[in-house]
Short mmCIF file of N, CA, C and O in Angstrom, two decimals:
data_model
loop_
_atom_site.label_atom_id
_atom_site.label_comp_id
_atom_site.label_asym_id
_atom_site.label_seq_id
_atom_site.Cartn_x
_atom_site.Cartn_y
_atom_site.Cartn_z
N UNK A 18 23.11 -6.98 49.66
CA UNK A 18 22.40 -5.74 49.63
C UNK A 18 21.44 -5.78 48.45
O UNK A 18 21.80 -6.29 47.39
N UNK A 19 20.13 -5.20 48.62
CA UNK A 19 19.48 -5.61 47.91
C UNK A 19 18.45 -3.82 47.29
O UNK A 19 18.14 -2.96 48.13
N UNK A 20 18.26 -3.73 46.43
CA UNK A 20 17.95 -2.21 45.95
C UNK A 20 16.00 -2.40 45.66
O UNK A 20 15.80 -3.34 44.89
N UNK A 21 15.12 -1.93 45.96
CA UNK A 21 13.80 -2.29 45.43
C UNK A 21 13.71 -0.47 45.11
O UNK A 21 14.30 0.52 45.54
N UNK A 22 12.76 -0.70 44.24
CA UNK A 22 12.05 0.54 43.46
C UNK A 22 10.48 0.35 43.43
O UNK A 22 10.04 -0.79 43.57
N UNK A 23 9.67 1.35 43.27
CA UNK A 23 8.05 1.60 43.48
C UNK A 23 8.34 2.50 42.04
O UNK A 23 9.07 3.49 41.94
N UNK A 24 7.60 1.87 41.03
CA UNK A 24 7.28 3.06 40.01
C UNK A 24 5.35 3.46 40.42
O UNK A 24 4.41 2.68 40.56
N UNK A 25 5.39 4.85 40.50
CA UNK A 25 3.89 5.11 40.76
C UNK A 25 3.42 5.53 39.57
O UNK A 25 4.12 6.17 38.79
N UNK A 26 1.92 5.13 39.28
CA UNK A 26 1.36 5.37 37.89
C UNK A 26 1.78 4.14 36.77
O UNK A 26 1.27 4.25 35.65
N UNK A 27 2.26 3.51 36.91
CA UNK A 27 2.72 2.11 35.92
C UNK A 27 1.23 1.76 35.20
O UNK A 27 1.36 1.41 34.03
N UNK A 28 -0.01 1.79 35.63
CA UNK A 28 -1.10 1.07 34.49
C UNK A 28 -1.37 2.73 33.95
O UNK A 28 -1.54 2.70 32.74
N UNK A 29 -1.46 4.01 34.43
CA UNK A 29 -1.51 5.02 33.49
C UNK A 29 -0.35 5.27 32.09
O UNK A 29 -0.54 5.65 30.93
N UNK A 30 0.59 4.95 32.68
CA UNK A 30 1.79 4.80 31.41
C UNK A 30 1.66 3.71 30.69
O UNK A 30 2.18 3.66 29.58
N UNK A 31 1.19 3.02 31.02
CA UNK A 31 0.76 1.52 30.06
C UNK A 31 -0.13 1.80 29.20
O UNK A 31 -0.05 1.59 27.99
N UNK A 32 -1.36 2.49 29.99
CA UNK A 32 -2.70 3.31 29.11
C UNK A 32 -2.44 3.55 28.04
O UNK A 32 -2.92 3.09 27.00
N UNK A 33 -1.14 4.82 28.28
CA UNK A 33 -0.75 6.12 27.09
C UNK A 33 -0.15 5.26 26.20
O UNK A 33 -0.42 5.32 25.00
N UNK A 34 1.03 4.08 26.88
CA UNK A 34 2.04 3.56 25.86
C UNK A 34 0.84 2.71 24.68
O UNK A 34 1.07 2.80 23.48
N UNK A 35 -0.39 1.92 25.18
CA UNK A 35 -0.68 1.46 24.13
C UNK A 35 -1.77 2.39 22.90
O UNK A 35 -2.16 2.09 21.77
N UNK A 36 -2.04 3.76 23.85
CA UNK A 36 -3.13 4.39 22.85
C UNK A 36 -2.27 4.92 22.04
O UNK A 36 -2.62 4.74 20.87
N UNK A 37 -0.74 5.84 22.21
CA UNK A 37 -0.02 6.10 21.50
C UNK A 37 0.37 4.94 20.22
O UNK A 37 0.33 5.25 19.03
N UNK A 38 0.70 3.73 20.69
CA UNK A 38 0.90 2.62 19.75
C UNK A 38 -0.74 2.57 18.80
O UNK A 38 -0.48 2.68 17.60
N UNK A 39 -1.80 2.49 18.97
CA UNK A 39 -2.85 2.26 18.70
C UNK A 39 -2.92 3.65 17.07
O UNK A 39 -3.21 3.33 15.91
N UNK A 40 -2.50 5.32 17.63
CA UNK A 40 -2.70 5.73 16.95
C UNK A 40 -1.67 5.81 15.94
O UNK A 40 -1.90 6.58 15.01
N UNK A 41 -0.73 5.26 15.95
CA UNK A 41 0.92 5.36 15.37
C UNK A 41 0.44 3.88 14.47
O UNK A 41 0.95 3.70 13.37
N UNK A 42 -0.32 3.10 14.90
CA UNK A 42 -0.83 1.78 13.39
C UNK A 42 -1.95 2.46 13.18
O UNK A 42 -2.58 1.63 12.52
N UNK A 43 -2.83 3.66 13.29
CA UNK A 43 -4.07 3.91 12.51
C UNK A 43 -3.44 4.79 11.53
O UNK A 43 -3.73 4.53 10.36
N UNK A 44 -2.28 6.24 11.82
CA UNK A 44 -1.42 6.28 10.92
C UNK A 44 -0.53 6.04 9.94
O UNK A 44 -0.44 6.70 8.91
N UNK A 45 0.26 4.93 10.30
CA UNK A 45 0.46 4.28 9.39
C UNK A 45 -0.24 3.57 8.23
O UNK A 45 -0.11 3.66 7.01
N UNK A 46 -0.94 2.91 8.95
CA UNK A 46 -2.64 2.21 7.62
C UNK A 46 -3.55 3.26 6.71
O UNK A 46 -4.25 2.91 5.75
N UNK A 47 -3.41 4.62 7.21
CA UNK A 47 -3.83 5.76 6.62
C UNK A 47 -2.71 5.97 5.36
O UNK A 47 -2.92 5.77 4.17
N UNK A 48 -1.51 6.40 5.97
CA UNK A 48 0.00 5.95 4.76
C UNK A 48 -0.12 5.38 3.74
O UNK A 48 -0.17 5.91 2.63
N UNK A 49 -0.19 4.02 4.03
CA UNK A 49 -0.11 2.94 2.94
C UNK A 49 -1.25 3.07 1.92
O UNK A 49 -1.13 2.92 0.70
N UNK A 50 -2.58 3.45 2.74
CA UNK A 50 -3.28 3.92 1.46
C UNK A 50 -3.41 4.74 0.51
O UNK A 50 -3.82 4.70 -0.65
N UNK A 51 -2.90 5.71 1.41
CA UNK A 51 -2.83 7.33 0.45
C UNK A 51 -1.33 6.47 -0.56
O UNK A 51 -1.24 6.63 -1.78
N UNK A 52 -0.50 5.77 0.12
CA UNK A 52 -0.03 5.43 -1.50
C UNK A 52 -0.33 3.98 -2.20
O UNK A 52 0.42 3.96 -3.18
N UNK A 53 -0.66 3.43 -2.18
CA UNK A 53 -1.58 2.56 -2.68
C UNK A 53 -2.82 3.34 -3.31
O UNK A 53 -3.74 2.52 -3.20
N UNK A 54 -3.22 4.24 -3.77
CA UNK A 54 -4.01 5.64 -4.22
C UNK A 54 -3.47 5.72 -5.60
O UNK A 54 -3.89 5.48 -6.73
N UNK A 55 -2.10 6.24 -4.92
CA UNK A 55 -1.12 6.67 -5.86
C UNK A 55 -0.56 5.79 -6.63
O UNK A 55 -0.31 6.05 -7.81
N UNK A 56 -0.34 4.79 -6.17
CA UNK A 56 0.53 3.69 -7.69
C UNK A 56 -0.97 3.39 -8.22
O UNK A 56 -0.97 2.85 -9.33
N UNK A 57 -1.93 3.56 -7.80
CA UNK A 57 -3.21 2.83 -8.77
C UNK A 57 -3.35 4.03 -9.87
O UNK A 57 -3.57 3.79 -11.05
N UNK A 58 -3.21 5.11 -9.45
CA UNK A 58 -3.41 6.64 -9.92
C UNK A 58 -2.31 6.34 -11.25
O UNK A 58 -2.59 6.30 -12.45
N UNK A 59 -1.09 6.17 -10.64
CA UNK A 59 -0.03 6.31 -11.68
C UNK A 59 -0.20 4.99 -12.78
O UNK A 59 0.08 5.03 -13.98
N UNK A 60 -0.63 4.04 -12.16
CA UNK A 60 -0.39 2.62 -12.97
C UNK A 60 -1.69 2.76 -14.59
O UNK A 60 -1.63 2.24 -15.70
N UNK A 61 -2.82 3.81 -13.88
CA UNK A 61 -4.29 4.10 -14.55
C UNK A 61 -3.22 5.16 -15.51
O UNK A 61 -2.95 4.74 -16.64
N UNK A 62 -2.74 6.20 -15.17
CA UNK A 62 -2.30 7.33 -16.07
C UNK A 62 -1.05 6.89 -17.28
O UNK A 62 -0.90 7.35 -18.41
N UNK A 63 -0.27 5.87 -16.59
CA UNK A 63 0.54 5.66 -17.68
C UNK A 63 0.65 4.28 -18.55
O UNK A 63 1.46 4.11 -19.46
N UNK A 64 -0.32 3.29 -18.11
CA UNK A 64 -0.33 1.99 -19.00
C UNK A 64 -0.21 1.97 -20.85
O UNK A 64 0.39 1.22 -21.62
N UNK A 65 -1.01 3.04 -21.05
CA UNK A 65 -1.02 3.39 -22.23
C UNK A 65 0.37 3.91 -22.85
O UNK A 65 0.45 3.63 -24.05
N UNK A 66 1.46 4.57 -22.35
CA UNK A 66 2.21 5.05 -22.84
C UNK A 66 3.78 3.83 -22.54
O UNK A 66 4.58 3.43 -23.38
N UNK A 67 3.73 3.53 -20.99
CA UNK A 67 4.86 2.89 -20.42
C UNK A 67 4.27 1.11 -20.49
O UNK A 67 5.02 0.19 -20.80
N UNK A 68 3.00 0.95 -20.17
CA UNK A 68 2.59 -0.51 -20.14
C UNK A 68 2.79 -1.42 -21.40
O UNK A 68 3.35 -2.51 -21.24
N UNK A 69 2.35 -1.01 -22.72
CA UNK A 69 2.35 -1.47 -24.06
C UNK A 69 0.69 -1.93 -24.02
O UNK A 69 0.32 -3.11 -24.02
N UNK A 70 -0.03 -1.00 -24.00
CA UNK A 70 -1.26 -1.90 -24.49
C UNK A 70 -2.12 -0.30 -24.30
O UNK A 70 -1.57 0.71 -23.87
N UNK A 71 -3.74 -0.38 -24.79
CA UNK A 71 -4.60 0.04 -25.07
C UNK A 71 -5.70 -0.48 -24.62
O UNK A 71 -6.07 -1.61 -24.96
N UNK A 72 -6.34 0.26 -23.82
CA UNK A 72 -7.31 -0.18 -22.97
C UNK A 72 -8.35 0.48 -24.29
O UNK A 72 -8.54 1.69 -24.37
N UNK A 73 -9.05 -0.64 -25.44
CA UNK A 73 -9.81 -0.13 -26.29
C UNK A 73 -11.60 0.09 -25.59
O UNK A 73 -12.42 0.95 -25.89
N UNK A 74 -11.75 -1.22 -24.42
CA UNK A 74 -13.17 -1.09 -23.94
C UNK A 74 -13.08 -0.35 -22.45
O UNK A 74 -14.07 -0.52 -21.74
N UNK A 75 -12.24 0.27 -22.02
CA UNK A 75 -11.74 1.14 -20.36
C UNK A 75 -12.09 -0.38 -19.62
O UNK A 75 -11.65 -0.41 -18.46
N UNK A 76 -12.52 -1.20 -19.89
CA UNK A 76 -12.45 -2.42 -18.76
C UNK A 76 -11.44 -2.36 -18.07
O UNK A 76 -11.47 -1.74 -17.00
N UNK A 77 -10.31 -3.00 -18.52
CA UNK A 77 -9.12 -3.07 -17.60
C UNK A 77 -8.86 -2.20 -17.11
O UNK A 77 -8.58 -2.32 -15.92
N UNK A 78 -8.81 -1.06 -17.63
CA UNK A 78 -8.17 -0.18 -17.09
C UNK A 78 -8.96 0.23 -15.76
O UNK A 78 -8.41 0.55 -14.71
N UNK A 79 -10.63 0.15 -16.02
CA UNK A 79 -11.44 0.57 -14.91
C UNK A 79 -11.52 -0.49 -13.56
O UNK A 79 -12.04 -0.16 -12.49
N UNK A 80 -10.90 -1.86 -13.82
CA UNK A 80 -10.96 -2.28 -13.03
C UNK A 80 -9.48 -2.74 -11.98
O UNK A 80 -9.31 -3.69 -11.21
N UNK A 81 -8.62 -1.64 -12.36
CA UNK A 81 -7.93 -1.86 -11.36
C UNK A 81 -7.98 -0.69 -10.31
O UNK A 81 -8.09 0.52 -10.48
N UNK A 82 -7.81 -1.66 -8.84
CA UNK A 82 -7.90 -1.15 -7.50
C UNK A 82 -7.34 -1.13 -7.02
O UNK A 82 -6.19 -1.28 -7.45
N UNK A 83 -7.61 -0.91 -5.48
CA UNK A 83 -7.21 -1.44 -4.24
C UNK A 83 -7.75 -1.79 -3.59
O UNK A 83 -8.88 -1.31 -3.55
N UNK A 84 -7.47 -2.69 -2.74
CA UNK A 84 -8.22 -2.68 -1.36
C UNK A 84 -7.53 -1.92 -0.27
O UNK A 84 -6.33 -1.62 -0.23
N UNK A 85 -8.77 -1.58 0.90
CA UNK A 85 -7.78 -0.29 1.76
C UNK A 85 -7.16 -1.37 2.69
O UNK A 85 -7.61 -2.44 3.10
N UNK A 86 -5.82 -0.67 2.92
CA UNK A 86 -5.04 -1.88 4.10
C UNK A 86 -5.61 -2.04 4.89
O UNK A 86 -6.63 -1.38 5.11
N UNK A 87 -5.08 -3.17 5.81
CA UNK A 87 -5.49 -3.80 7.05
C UNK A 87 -4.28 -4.46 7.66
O UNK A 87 -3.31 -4.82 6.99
N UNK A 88 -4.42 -4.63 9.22
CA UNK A 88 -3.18 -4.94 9.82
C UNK A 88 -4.40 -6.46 10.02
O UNK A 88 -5.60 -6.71 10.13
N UNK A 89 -2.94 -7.19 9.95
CA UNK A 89 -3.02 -8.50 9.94
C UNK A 89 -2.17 -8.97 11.44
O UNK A 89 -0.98 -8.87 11.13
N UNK A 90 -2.23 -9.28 12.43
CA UNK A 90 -1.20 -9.14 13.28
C UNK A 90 -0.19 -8.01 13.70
O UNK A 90 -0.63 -7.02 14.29
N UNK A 91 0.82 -8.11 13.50
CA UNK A 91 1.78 -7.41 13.47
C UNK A 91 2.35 -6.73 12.18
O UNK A 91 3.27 -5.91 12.17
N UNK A 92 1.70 -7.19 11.16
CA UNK A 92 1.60 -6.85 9.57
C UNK A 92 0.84 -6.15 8.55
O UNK A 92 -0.15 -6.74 8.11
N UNK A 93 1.10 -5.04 8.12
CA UNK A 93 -0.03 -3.96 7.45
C UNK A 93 -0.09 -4.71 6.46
O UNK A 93 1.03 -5.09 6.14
N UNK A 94 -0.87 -5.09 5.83
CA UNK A 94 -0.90 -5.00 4.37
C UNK A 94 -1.89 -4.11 3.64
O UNK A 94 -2.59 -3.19 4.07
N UNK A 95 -1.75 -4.71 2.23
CA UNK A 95 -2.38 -3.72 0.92
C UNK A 95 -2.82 -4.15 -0.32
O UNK A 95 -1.95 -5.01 -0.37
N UNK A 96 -3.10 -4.22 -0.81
CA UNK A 96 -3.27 -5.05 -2.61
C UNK A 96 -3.68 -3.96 -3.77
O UNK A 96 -4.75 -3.35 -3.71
N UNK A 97 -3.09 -3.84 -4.44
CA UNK A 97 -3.35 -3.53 -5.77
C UNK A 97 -3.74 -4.63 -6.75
O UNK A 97 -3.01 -5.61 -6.89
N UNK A 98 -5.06 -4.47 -7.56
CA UNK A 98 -5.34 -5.44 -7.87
C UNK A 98 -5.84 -4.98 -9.53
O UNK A 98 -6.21 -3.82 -9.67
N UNK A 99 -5.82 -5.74 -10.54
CA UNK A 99 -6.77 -5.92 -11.50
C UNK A 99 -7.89 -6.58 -11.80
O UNK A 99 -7.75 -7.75 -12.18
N UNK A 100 -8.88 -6.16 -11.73
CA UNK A 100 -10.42 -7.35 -11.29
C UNK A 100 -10.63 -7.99 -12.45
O UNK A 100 -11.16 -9.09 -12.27
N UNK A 101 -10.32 -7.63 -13.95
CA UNK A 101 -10.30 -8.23 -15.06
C UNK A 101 -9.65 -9.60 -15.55
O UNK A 101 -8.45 -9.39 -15.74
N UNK A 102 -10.07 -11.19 -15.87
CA UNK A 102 -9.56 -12.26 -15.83
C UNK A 102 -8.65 -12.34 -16.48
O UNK A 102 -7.78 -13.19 -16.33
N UNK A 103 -8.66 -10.97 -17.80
CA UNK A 103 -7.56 -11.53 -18.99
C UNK A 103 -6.15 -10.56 -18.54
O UNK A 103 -5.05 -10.53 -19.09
N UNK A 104 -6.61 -9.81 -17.39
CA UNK A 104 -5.17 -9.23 -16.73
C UNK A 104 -3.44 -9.91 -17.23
O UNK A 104 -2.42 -9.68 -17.87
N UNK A 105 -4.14 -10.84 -16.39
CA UNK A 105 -2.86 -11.78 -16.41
C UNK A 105 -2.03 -12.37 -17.69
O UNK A 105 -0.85 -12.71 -17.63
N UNK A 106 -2.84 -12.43 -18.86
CA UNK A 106 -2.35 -12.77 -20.31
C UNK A 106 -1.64 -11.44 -20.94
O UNK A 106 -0.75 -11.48 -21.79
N UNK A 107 -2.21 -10.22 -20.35
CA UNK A 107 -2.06 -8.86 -20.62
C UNK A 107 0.15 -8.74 -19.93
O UNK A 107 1.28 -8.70 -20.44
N UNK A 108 -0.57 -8.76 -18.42
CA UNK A 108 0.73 -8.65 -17.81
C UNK A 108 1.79 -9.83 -18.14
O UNK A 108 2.86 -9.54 -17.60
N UNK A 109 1.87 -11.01 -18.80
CA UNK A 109 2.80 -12.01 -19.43
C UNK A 109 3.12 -11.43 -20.83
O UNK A 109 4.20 -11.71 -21.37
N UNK A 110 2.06 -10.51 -21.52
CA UNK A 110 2.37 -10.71 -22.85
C UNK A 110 4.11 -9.93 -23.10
O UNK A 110 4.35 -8.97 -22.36
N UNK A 111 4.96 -10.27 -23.85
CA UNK A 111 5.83 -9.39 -23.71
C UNK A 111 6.02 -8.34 -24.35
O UNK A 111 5.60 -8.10 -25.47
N UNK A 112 6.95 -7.36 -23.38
CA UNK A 112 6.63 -6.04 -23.64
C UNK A 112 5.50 -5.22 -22.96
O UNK A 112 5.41 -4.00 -23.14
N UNK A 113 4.76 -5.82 -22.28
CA UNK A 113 3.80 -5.45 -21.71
C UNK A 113 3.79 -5.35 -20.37
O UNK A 113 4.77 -5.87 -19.84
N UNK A 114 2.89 -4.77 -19.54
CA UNK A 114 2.75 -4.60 -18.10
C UNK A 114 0.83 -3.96 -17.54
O UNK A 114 0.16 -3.06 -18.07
N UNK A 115 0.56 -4.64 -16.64
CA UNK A 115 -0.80 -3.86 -16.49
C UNK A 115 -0.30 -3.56 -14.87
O UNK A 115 -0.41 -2.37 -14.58
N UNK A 116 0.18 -4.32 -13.90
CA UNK A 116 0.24 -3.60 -12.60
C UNK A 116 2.17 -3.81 -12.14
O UNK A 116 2.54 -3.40 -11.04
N UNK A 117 2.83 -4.23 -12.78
CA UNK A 117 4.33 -4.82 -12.52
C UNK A 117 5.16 -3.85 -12.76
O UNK A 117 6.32 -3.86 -12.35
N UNK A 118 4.51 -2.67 -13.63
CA UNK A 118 5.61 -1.58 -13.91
C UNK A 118 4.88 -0.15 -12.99
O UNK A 118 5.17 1.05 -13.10
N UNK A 119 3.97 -0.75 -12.20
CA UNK A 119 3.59 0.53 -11.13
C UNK A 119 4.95 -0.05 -9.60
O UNK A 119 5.77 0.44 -8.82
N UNK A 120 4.48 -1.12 -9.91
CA UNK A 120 5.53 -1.77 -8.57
C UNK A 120 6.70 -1.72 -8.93
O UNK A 120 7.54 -1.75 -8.04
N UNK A 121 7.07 -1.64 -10.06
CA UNK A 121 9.12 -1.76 -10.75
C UNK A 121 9.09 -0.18 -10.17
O UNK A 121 10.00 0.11 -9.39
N UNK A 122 7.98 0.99 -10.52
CA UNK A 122 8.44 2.59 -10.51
C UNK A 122 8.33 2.48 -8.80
O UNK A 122 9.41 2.83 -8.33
N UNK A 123 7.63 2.21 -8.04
CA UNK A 123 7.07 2.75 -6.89
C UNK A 123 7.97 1.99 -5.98
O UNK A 123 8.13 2.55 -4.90
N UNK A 124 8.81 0.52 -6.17
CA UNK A 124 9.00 0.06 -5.18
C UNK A 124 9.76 0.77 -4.49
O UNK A 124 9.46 0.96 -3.31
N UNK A 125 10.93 1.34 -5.06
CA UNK A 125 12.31 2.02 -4.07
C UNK A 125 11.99 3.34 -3.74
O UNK A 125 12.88 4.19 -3.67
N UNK A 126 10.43 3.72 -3.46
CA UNK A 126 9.97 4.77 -3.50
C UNK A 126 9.31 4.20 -1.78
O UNK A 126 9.56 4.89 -0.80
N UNK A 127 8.67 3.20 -1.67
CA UNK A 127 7.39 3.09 -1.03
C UNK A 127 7.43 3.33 0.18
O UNK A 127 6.54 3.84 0.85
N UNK A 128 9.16 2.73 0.76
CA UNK A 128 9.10 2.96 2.40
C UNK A 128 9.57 4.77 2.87
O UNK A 128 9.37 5.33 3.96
N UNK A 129 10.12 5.25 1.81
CA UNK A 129 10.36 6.73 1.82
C UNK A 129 9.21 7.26 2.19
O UNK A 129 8.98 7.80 3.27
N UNK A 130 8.08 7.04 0.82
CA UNK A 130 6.47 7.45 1.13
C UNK A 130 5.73 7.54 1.92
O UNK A 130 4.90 8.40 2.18
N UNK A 131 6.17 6.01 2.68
CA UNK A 131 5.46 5.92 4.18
C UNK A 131 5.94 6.89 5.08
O UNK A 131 5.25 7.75 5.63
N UNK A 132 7.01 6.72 5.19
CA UNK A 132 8.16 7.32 6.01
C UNK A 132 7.44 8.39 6.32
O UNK A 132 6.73 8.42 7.33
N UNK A 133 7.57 9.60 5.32
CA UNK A 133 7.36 10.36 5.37
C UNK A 133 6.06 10.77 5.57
O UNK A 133 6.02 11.69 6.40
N UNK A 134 4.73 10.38 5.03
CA UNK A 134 3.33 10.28 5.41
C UNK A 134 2.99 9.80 6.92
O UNK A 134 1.80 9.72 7.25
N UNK A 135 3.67 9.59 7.51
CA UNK A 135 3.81 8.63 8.89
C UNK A 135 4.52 10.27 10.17
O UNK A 135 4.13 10.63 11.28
N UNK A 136 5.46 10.74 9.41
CA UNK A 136 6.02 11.80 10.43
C UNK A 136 7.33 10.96 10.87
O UNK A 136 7.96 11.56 11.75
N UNK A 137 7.72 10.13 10.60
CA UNK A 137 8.57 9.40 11.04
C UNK A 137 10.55 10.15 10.87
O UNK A 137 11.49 9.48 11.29
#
């Protein structure tokens, strides 16, 4: 005995299933930036007090960013960045931090953030 089924409308539900998917990764990539915003926001407001250093010429400090995410495949990403070369002597020196203590505060924060910026 053998059972067959007819689903009617199958490429209209396909339609919806991928525009729904389509706007559920433009939301999400909206997410990640609004916080990627925010750790640049926080990392700019507190270096001076929590980082150990003094931005005496605003260079460094003015040159850290982001870039806005992008899905890579199946993969959002994001970057927070410092555009300044001597960053990196800055963020080794010890005691110090220019972008490592936005990511130590924000990490166990970030998928909550999304989470929640998402509707999820």
């Amino acid at each position: 005995m053998s059972v067959s089924m007819k689903i009617a409308g199958i490429d209209k539900m396909q339609a919806n299933i991928r525009k729904a998917s389509e706007a559920h990764k433009q939301r999400m990539k909206l997410a990640l930036d609004s916080v990627l915003i925010e750790i640049v926001n926080w990392i700019k407001d507190n270096h001076q007090t929590l980082g150990g250093w003094v931005d005496r010429t605003g260079n460094l400090n003015n040159s850290i960013s982001r870039n806005a995410s992008e899905w890579e495949g199946d993969t959002l990403k994001g970057v927070v960045f410092a555009g300044m070369e001597y960053a990196v002597y800055v963020e080794y020196k010890e005691g110090h931090w220019v972008l490592s203590g936005g990511f130590s505060e924000f990490r166990p924060k970030i998928m909550a953030m999304l989470a929640e910026r998402c509707g999820f």
